[in-house]
Short mmCIF file of the N, C-alpha and C atoms (twelve columns), coordinates in Angstrom:
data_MODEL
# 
_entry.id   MODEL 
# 
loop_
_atom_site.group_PDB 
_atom_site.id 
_atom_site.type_symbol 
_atom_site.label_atom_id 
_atom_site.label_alt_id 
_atom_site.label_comp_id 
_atom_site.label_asym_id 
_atom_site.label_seq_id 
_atom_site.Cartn_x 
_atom_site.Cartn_y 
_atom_site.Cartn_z 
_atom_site.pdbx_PDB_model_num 
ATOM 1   N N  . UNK A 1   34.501 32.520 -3.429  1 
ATOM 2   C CA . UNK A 1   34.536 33.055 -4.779  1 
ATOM 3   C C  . UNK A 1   34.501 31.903 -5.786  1 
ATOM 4   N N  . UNK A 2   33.643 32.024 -6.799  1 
ATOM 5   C CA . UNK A 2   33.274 31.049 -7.684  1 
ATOM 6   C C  . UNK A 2   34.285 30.889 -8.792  1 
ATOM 7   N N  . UNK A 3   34.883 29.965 -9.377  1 
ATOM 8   C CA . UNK A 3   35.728 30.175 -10.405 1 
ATOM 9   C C  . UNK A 3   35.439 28.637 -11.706 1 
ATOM 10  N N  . UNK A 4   35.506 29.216 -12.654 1 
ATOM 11  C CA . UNK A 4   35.700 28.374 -13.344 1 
ATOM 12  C C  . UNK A 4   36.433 28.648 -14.790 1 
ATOM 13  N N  . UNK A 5   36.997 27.490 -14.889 1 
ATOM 14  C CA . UNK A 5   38.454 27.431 -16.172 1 
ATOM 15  C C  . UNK A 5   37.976 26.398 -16.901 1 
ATOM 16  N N  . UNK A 6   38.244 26.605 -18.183 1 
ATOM 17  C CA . UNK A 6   38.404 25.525 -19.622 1 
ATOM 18  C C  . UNK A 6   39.193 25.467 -19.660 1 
ATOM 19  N N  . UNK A 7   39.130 24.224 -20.848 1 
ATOM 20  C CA . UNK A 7   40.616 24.031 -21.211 1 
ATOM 21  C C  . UNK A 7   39.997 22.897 -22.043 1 
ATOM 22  N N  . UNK A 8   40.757 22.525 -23.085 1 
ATOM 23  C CA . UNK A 8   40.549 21.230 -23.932 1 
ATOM 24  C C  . UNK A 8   40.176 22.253 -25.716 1 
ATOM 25  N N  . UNK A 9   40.199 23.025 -25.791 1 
ATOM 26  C CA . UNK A 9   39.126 23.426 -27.177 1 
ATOM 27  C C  . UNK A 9   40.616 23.404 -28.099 1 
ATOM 28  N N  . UNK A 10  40.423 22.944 -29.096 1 
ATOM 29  C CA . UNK A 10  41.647 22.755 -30.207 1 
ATOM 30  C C  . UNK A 10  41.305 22.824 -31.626 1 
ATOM 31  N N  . UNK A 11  42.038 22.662 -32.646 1 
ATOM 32  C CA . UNK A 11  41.684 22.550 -33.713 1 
ATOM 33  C C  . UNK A 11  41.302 21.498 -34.467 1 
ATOM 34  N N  . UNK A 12  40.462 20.491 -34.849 1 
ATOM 35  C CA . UNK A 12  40.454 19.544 -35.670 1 
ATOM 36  C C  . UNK A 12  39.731 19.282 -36.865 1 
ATOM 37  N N  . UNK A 13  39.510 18.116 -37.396 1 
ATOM 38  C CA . UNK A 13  39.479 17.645 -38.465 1 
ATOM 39  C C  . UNK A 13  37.392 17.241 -38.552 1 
ATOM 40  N N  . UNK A 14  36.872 17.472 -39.483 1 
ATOM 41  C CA . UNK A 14  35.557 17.001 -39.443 1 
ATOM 42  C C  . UNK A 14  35.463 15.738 -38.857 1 
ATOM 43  N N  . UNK A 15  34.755 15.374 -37.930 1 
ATOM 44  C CA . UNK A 15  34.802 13.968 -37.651 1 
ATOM 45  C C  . UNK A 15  35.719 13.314 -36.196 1 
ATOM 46  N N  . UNK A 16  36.215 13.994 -36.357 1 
ATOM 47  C CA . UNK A 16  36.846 14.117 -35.129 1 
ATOM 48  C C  . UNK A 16  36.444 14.032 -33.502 1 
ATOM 49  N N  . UNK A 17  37.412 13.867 -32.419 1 
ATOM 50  C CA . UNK A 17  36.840 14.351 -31.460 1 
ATOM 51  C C  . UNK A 17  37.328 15.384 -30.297 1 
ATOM 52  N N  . UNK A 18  36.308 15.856 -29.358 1 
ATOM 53  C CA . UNK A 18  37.458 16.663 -28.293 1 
ATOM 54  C C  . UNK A 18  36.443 16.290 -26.736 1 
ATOM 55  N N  . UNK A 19  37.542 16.552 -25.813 1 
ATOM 56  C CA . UNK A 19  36.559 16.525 -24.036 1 
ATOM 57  C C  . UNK A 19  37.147 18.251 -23.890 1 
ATOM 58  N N  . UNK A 20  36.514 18.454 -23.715 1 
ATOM 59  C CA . UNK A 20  36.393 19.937 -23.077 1 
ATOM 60  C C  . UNK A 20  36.064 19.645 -21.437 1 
ATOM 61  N N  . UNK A 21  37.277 20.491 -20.574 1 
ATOM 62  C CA . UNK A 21  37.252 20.654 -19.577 1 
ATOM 63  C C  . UNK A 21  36.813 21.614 -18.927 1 
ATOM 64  N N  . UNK A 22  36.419 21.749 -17.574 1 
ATOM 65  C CA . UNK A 22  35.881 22.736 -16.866 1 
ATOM 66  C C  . UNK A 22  36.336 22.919 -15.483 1 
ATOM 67  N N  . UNK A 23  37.538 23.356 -14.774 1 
ATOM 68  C CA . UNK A 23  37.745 23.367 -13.362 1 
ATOM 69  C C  . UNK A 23  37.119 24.222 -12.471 1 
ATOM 70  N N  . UNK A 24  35.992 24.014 -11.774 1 
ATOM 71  C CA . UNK A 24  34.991 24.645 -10.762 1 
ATOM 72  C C  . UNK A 24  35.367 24.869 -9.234  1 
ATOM 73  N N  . UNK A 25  35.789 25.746 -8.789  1 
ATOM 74  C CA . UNK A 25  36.026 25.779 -7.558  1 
ATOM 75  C C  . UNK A 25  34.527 26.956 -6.859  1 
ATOM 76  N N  . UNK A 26  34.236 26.658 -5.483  1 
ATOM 77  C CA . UNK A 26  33.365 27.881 -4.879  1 
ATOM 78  C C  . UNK A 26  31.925 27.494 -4.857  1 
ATOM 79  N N  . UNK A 27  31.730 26.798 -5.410  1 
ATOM 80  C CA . UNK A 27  29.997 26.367 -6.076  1 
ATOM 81  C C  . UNK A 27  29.670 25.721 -4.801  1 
ATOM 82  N N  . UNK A 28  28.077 26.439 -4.333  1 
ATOM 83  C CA . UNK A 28  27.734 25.350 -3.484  1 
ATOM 84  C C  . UNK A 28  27.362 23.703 -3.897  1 
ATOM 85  N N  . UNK A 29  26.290 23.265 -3.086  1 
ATOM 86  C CA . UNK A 29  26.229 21.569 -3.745  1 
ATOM 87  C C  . UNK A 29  25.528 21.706 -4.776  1 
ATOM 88  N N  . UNK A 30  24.446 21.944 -4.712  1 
ATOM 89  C CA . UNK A 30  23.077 21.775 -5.145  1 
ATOM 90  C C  . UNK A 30  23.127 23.042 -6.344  1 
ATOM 91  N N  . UNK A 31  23.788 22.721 -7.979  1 
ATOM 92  C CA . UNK A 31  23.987 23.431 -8.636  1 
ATOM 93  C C  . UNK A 31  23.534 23.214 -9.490  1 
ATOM 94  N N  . UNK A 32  23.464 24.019 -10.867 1 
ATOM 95  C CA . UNK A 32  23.278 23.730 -12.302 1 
ATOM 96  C C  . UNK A 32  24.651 24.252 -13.153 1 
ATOM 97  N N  . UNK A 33  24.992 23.551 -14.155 1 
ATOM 98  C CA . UNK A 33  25.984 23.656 -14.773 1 
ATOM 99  C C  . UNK A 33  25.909 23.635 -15.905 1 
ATOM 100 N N  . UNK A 34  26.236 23.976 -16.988 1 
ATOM 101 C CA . UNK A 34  26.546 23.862 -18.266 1 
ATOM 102 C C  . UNK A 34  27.133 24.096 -19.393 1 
ATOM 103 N N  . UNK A 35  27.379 23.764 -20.595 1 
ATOM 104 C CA . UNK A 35  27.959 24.332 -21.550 1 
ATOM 105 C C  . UNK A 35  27.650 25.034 -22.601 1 
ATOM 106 N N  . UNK A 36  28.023 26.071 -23.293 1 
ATOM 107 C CA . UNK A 36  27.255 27.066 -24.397 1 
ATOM 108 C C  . UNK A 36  28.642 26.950 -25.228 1 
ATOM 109 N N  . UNK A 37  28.061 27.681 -26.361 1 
ATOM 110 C CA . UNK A 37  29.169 28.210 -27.317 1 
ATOM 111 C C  . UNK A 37  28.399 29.505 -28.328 1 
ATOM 112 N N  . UNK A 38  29.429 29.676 -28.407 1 
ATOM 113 C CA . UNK A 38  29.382 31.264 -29.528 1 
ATOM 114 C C  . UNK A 38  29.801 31.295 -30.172 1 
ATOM 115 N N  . UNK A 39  29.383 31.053 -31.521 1 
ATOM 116 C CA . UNK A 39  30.237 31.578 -33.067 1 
ATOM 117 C C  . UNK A 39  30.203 32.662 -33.439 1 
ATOM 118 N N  . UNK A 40  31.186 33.131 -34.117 1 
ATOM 119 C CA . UNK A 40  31.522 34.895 -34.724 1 
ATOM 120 C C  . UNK A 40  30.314 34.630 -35.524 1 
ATOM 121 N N  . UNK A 41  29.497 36.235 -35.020 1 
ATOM 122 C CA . UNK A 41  28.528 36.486 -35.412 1 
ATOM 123 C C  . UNK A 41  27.620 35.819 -35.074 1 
ATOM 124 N N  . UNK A 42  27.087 35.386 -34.551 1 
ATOM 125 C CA . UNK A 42  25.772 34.484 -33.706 1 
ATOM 126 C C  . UNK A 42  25.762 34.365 -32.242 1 
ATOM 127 N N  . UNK A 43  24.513 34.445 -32.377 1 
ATOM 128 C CA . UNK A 43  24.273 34.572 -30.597 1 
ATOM 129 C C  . UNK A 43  24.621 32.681 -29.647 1 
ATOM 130 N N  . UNK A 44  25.063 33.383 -28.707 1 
ATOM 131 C CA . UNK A 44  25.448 32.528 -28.190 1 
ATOM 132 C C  . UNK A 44  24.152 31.320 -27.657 1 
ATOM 133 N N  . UNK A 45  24.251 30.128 -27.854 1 
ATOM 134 C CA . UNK A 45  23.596 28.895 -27.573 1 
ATOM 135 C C  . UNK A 45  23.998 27.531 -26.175 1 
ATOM 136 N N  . UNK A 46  23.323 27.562 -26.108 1 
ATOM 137 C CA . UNK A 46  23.137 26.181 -25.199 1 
ATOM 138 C C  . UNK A 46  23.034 25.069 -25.481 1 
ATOM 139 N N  . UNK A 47  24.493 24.340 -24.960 1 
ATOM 140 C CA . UNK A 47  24.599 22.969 -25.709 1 
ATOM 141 C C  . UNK A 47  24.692 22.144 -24.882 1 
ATOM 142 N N  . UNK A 48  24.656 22.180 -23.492 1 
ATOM 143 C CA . UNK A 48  24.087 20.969 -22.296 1 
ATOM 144 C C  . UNK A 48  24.240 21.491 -20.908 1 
ATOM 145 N N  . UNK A 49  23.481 20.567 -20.302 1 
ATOM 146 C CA . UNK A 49  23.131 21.140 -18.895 1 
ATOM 147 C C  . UNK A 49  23.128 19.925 -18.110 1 
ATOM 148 N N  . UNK A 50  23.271 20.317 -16.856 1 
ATOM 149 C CA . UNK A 50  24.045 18.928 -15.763 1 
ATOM 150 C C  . UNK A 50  23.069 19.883 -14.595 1 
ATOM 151 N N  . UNK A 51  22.456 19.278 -13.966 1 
ATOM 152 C CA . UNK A 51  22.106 19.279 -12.261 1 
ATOM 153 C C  . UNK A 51  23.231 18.663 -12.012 1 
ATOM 154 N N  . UNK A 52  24.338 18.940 -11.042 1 
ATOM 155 C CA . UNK A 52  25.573 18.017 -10.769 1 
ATOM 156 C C  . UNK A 52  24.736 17.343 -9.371  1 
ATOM 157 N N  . UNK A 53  24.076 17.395 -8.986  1 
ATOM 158 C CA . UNK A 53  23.453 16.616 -7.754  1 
ATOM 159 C C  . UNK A 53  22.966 15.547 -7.892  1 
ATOM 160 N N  . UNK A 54  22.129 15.042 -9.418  1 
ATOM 161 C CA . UNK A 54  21.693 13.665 -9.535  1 
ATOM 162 C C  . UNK A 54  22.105 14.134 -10.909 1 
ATOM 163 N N  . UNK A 55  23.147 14.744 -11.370 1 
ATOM 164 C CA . UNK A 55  23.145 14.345 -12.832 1 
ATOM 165 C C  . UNK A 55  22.302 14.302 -13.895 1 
ATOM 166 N N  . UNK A 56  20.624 14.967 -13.773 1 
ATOM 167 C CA . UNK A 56  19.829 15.487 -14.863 1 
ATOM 168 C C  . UNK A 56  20.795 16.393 -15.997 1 
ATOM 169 N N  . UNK A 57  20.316 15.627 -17.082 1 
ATOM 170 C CA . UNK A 57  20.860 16.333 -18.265 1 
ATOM 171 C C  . UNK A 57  20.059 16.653 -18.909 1 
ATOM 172 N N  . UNK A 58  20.275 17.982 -19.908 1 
ATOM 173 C CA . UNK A 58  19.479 18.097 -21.179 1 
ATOM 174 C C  . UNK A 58  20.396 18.557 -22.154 1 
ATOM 175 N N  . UNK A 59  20.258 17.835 -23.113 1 
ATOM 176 C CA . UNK A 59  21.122 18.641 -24.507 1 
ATOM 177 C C  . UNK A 59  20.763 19.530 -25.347 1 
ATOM 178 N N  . UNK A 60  21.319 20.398 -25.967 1 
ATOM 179 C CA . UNK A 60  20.227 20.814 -27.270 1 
ATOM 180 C C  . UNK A 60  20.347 20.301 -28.440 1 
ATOM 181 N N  . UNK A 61  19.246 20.123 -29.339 1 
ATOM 182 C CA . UNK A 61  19.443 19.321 -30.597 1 
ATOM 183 C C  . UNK A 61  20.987 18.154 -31.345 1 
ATOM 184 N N  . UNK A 62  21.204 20.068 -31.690 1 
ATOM 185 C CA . UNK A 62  22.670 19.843 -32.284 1 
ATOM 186 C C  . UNK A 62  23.599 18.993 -31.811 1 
ATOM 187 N N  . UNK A 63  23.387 18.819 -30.260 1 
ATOM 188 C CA . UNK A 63  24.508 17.651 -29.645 1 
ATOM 189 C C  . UNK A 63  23.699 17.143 -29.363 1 
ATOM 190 N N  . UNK A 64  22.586 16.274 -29.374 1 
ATOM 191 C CA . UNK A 64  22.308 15.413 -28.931 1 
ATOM 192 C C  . UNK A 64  22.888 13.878 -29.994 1 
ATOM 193 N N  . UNK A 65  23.239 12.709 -29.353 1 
ATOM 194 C CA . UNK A 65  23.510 11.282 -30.048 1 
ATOM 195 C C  . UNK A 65  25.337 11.857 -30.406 1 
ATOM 196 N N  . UNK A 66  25.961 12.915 -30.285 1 
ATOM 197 C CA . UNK A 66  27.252 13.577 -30.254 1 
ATOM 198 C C  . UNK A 66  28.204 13.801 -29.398 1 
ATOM 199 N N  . UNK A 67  27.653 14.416 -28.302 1 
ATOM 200 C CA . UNK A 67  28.433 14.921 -27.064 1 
ATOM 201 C C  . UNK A 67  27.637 14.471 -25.619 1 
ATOM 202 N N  . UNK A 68  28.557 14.722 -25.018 1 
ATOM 203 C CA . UNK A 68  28.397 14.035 -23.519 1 
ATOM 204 C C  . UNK A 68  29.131 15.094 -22.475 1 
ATOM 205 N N  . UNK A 69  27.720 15.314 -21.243 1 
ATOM 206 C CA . UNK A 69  28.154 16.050 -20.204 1 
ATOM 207 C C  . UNK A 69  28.083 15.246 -19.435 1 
ATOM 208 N N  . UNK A 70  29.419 15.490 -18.230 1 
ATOM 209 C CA . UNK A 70  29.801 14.966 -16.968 1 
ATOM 210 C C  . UNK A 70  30.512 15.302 -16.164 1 
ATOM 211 N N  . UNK A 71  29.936 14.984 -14.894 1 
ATOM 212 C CA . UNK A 71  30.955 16.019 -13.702 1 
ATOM 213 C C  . UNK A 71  32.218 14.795 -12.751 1 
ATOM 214 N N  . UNK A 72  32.787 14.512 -12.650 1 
ATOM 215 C CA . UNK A 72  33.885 14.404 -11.544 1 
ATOM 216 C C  . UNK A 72  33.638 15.294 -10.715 1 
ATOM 217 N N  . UNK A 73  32.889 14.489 -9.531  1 
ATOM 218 C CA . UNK A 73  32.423 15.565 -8.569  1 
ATOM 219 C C  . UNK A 73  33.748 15.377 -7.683  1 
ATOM 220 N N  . UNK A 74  34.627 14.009 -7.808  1 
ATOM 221 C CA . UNK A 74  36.221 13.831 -6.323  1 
ATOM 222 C C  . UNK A 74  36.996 15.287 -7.304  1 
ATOM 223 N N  . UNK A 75  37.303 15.726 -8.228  1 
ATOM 224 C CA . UNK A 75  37.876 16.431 -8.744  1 
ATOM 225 C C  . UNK A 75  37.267 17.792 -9.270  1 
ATOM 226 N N  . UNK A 76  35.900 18.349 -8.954  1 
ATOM 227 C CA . UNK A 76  35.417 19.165 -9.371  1 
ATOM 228 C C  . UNK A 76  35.775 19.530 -10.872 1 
ATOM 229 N N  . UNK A 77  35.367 19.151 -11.732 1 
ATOM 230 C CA . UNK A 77  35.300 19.277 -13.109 1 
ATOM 231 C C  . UNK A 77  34.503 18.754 -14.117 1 
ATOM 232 N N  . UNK A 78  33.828 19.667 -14.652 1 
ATOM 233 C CA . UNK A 78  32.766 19.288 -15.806 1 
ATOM 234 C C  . UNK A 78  33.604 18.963 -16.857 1 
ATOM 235 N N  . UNK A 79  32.539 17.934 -17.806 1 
ATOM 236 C CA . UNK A 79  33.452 17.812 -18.974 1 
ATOM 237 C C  . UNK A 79  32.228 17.853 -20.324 1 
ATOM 238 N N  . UNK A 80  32.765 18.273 -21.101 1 
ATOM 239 C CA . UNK A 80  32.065 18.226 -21.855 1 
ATOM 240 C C  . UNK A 80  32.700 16.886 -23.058 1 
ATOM 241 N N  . UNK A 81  32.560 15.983 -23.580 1 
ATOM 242 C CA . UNK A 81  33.256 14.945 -24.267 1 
ATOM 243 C C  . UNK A 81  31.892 14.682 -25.990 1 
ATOM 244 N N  . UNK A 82  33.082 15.669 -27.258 1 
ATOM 245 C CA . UNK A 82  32.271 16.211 -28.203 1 
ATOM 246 C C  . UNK A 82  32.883 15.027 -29.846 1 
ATOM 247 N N  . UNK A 83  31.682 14.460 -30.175 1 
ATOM 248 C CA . UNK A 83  32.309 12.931 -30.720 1 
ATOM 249 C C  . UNK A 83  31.730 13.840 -32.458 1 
ATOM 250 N N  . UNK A 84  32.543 13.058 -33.238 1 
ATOM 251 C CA . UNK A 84  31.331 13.698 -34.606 1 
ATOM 252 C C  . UNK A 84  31.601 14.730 -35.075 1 
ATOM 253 N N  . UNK A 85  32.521 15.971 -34.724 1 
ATOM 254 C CA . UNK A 85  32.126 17.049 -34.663 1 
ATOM 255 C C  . UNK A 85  32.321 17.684 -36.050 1 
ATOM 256 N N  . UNK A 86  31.529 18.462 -36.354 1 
ATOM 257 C CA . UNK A 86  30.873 19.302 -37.370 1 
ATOM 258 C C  . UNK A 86  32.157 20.486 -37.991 1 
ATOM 259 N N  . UNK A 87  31.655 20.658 -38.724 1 
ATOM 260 C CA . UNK A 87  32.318 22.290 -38.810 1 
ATOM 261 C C  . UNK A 87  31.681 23.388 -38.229 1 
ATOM 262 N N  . UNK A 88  30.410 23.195 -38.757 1 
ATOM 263 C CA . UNK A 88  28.942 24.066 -37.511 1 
ATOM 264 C C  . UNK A 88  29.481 24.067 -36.298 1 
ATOM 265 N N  . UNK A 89  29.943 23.422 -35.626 1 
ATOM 266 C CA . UNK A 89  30.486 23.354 -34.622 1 
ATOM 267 C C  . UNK A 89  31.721 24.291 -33.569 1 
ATOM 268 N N  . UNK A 90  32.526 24.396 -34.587 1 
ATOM 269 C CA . UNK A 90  33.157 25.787 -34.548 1 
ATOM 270 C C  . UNK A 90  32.871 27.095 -33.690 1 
ATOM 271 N N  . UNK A 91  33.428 27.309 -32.614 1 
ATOM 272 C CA . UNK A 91  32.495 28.448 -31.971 1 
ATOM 273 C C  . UNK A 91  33.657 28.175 -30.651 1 
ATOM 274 N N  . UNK A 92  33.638 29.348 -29.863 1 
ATOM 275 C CA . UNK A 92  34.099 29.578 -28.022 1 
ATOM 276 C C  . UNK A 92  33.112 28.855 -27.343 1 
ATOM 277 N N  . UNK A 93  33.746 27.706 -26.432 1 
ATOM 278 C CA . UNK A 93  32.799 27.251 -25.953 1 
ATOM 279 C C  . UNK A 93  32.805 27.229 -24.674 1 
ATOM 280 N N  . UNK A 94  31.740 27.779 -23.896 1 
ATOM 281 C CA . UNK A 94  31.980 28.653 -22.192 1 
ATOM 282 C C  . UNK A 94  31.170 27.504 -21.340 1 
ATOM 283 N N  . UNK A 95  31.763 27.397 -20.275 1 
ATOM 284 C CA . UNK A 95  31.489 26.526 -19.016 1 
ATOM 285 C C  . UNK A 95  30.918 27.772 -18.187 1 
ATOM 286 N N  . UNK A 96  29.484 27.285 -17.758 1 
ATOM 287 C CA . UNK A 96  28.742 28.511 -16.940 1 
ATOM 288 C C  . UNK A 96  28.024 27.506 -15.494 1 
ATOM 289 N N  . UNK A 97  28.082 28.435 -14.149 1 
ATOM 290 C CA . UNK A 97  27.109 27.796 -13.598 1 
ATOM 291 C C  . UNK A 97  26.753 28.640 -12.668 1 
ATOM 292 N N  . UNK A 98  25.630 27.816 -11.979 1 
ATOM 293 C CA . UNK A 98  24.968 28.557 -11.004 1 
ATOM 294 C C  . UNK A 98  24.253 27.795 -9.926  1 
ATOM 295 N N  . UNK A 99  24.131 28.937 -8.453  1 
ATOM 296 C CA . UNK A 99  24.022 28.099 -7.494  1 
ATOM 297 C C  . UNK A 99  22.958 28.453 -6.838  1 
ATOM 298 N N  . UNK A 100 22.004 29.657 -7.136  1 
ATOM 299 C CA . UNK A 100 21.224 30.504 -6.440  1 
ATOM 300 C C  . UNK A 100 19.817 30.016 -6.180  1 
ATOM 301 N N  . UNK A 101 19.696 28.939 -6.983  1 
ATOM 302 C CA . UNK A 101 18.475 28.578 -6.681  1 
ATOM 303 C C  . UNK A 101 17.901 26.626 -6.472  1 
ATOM 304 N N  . UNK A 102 19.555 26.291 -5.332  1 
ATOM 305 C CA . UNK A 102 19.523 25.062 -5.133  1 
ATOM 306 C C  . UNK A 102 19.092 23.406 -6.190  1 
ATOM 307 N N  . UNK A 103 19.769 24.045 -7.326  1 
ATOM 308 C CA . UNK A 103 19.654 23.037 -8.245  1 
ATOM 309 C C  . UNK A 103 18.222 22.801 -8.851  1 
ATOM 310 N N  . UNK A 104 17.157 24.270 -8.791  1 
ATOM 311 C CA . UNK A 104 15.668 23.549 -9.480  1 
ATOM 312 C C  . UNK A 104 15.998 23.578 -10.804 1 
ATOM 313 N N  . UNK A 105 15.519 22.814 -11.398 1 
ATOM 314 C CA . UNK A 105 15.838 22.274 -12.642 1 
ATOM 315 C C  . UNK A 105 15.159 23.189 -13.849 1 
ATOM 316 N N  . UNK A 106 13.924 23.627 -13.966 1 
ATOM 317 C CA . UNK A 106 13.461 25.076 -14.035 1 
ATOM 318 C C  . UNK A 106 14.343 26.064 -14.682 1 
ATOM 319 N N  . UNK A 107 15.391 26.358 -13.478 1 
ATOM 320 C CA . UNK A 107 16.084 27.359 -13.549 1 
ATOM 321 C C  . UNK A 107 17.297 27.012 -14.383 1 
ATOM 322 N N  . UNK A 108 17.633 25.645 -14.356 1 
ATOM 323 C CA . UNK A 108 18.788 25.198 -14.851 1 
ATOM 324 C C  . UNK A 108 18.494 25.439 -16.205 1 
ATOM 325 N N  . UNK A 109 17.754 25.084 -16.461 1 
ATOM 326 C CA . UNK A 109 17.026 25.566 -18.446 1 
ATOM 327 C C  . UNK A 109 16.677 26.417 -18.659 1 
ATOM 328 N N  . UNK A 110 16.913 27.440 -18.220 1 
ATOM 329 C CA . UNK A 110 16.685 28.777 -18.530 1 
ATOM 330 C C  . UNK A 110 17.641 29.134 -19.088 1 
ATOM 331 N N  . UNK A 111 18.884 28.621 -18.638 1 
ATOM 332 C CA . UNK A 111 19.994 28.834 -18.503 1 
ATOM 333 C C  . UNK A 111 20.638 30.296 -18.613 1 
ATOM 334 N N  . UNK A 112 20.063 31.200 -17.109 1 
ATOM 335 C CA . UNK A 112 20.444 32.671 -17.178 1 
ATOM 336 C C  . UNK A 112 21.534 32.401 -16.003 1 
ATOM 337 N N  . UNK A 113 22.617 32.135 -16.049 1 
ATOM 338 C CA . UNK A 113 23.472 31.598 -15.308 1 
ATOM 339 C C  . UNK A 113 24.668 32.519 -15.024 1 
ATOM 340 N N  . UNK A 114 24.530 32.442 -13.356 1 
ATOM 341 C CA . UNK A 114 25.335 33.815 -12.526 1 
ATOM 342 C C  . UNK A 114 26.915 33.828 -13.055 1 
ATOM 343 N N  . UNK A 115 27.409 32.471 -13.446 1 
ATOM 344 C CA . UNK A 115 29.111 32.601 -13.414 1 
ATOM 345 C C  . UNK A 115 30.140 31.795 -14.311 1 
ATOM 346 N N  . UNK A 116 30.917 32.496 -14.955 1 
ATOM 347 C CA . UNK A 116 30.912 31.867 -16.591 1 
ATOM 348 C C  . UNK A 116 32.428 32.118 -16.341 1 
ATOM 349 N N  . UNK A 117 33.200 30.838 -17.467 1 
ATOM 350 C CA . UNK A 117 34.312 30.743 -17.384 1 
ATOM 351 C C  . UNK A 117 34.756 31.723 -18.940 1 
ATOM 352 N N  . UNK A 118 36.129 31.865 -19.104 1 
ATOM 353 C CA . UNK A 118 36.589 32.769 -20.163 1 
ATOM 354 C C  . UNK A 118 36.617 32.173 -21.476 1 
ATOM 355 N N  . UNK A 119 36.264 31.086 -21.728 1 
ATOM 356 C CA . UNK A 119 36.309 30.199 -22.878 1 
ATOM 357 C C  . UNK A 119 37.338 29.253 -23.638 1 
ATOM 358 N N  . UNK A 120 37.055 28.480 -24.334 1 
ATOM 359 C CA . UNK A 120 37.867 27.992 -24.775 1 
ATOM 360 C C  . UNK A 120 37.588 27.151 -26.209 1 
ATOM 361 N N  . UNK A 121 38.429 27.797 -27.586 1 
ATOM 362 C CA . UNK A 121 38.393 27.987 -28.995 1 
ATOM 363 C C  . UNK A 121 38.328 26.640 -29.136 1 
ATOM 364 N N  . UNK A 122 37.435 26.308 -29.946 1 
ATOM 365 C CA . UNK A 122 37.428 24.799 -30.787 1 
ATOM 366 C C  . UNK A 122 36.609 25.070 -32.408 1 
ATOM 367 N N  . UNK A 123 37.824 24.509 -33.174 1 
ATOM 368 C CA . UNK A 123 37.886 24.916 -34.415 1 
ATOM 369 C C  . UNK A 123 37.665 23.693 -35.387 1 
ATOM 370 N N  . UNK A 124 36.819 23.296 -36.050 1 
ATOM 371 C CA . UNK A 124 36.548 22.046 -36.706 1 
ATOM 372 C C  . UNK A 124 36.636 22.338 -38.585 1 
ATOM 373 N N  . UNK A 125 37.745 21.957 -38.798 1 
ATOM 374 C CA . UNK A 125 37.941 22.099 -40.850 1 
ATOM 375 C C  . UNK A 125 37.128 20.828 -41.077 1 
ATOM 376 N N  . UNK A 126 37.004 21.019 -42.348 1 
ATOM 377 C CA . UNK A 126 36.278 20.215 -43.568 1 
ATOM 378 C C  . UNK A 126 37.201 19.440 -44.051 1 
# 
């Protein structure tokens, strides 16, 4: 059984920073992983992606030169580590992954991803 937990999302200051955690248990090897967020009222987005097997990344815009994805594969945990951060920024931000199709990379950017954690609030003031 696949599981995954956040943890890290808090409140801060424009400019600021946060690591957003992800504890993954169940996943086979050869996965895709990533992070999204959702702001009230907007559809939810894709803000990085990890092949955890060689570590291919892609960001989207908004975080790119900002945030940083990475796995601790001895500890199973993604991290998301968010530098800069915006008020735009503001949003639930969900740790998702998937294992069904042996890490093609393809699929990893699609990002229609089988198994999603419950979220975790990060709140950025002006």
């Amino acid at each position: 059984q696949v599981q995954l937990v956040e943890s890290g999302g808090d409140s801060v200051q424009s400019g600021g920073s946060l690591r957003l955690s992800c504890a993954a248990s169940g996943l086979r090897y050869r996965n895709c992983m990533g992070w999204f967020r959702q702001a009230p009222g907007k559809e939810r987005e894709g803000v990085a992606t990890i092949r955890t097997s060689d570590a291919l990344i892609s960001f989207a815009d908004s975080a790119k030169g900002r945030f940083t994805i990475f796995k601790d594969s001895t500890k199973n945990i993604l991290y998301l580590e968010m530098n800069s951060l915006k008020p735009e920024d503001t949003a639930m931000y969900y740790c998702a992954a998937d294992d069904r199709y042996g890490g093609r990379w393809d699929r990893c950017l699609r990002e229609e991803y089988k198994y999603w954690g419950r979220g975790t609030q990060v709140t950025v003031s002006s």
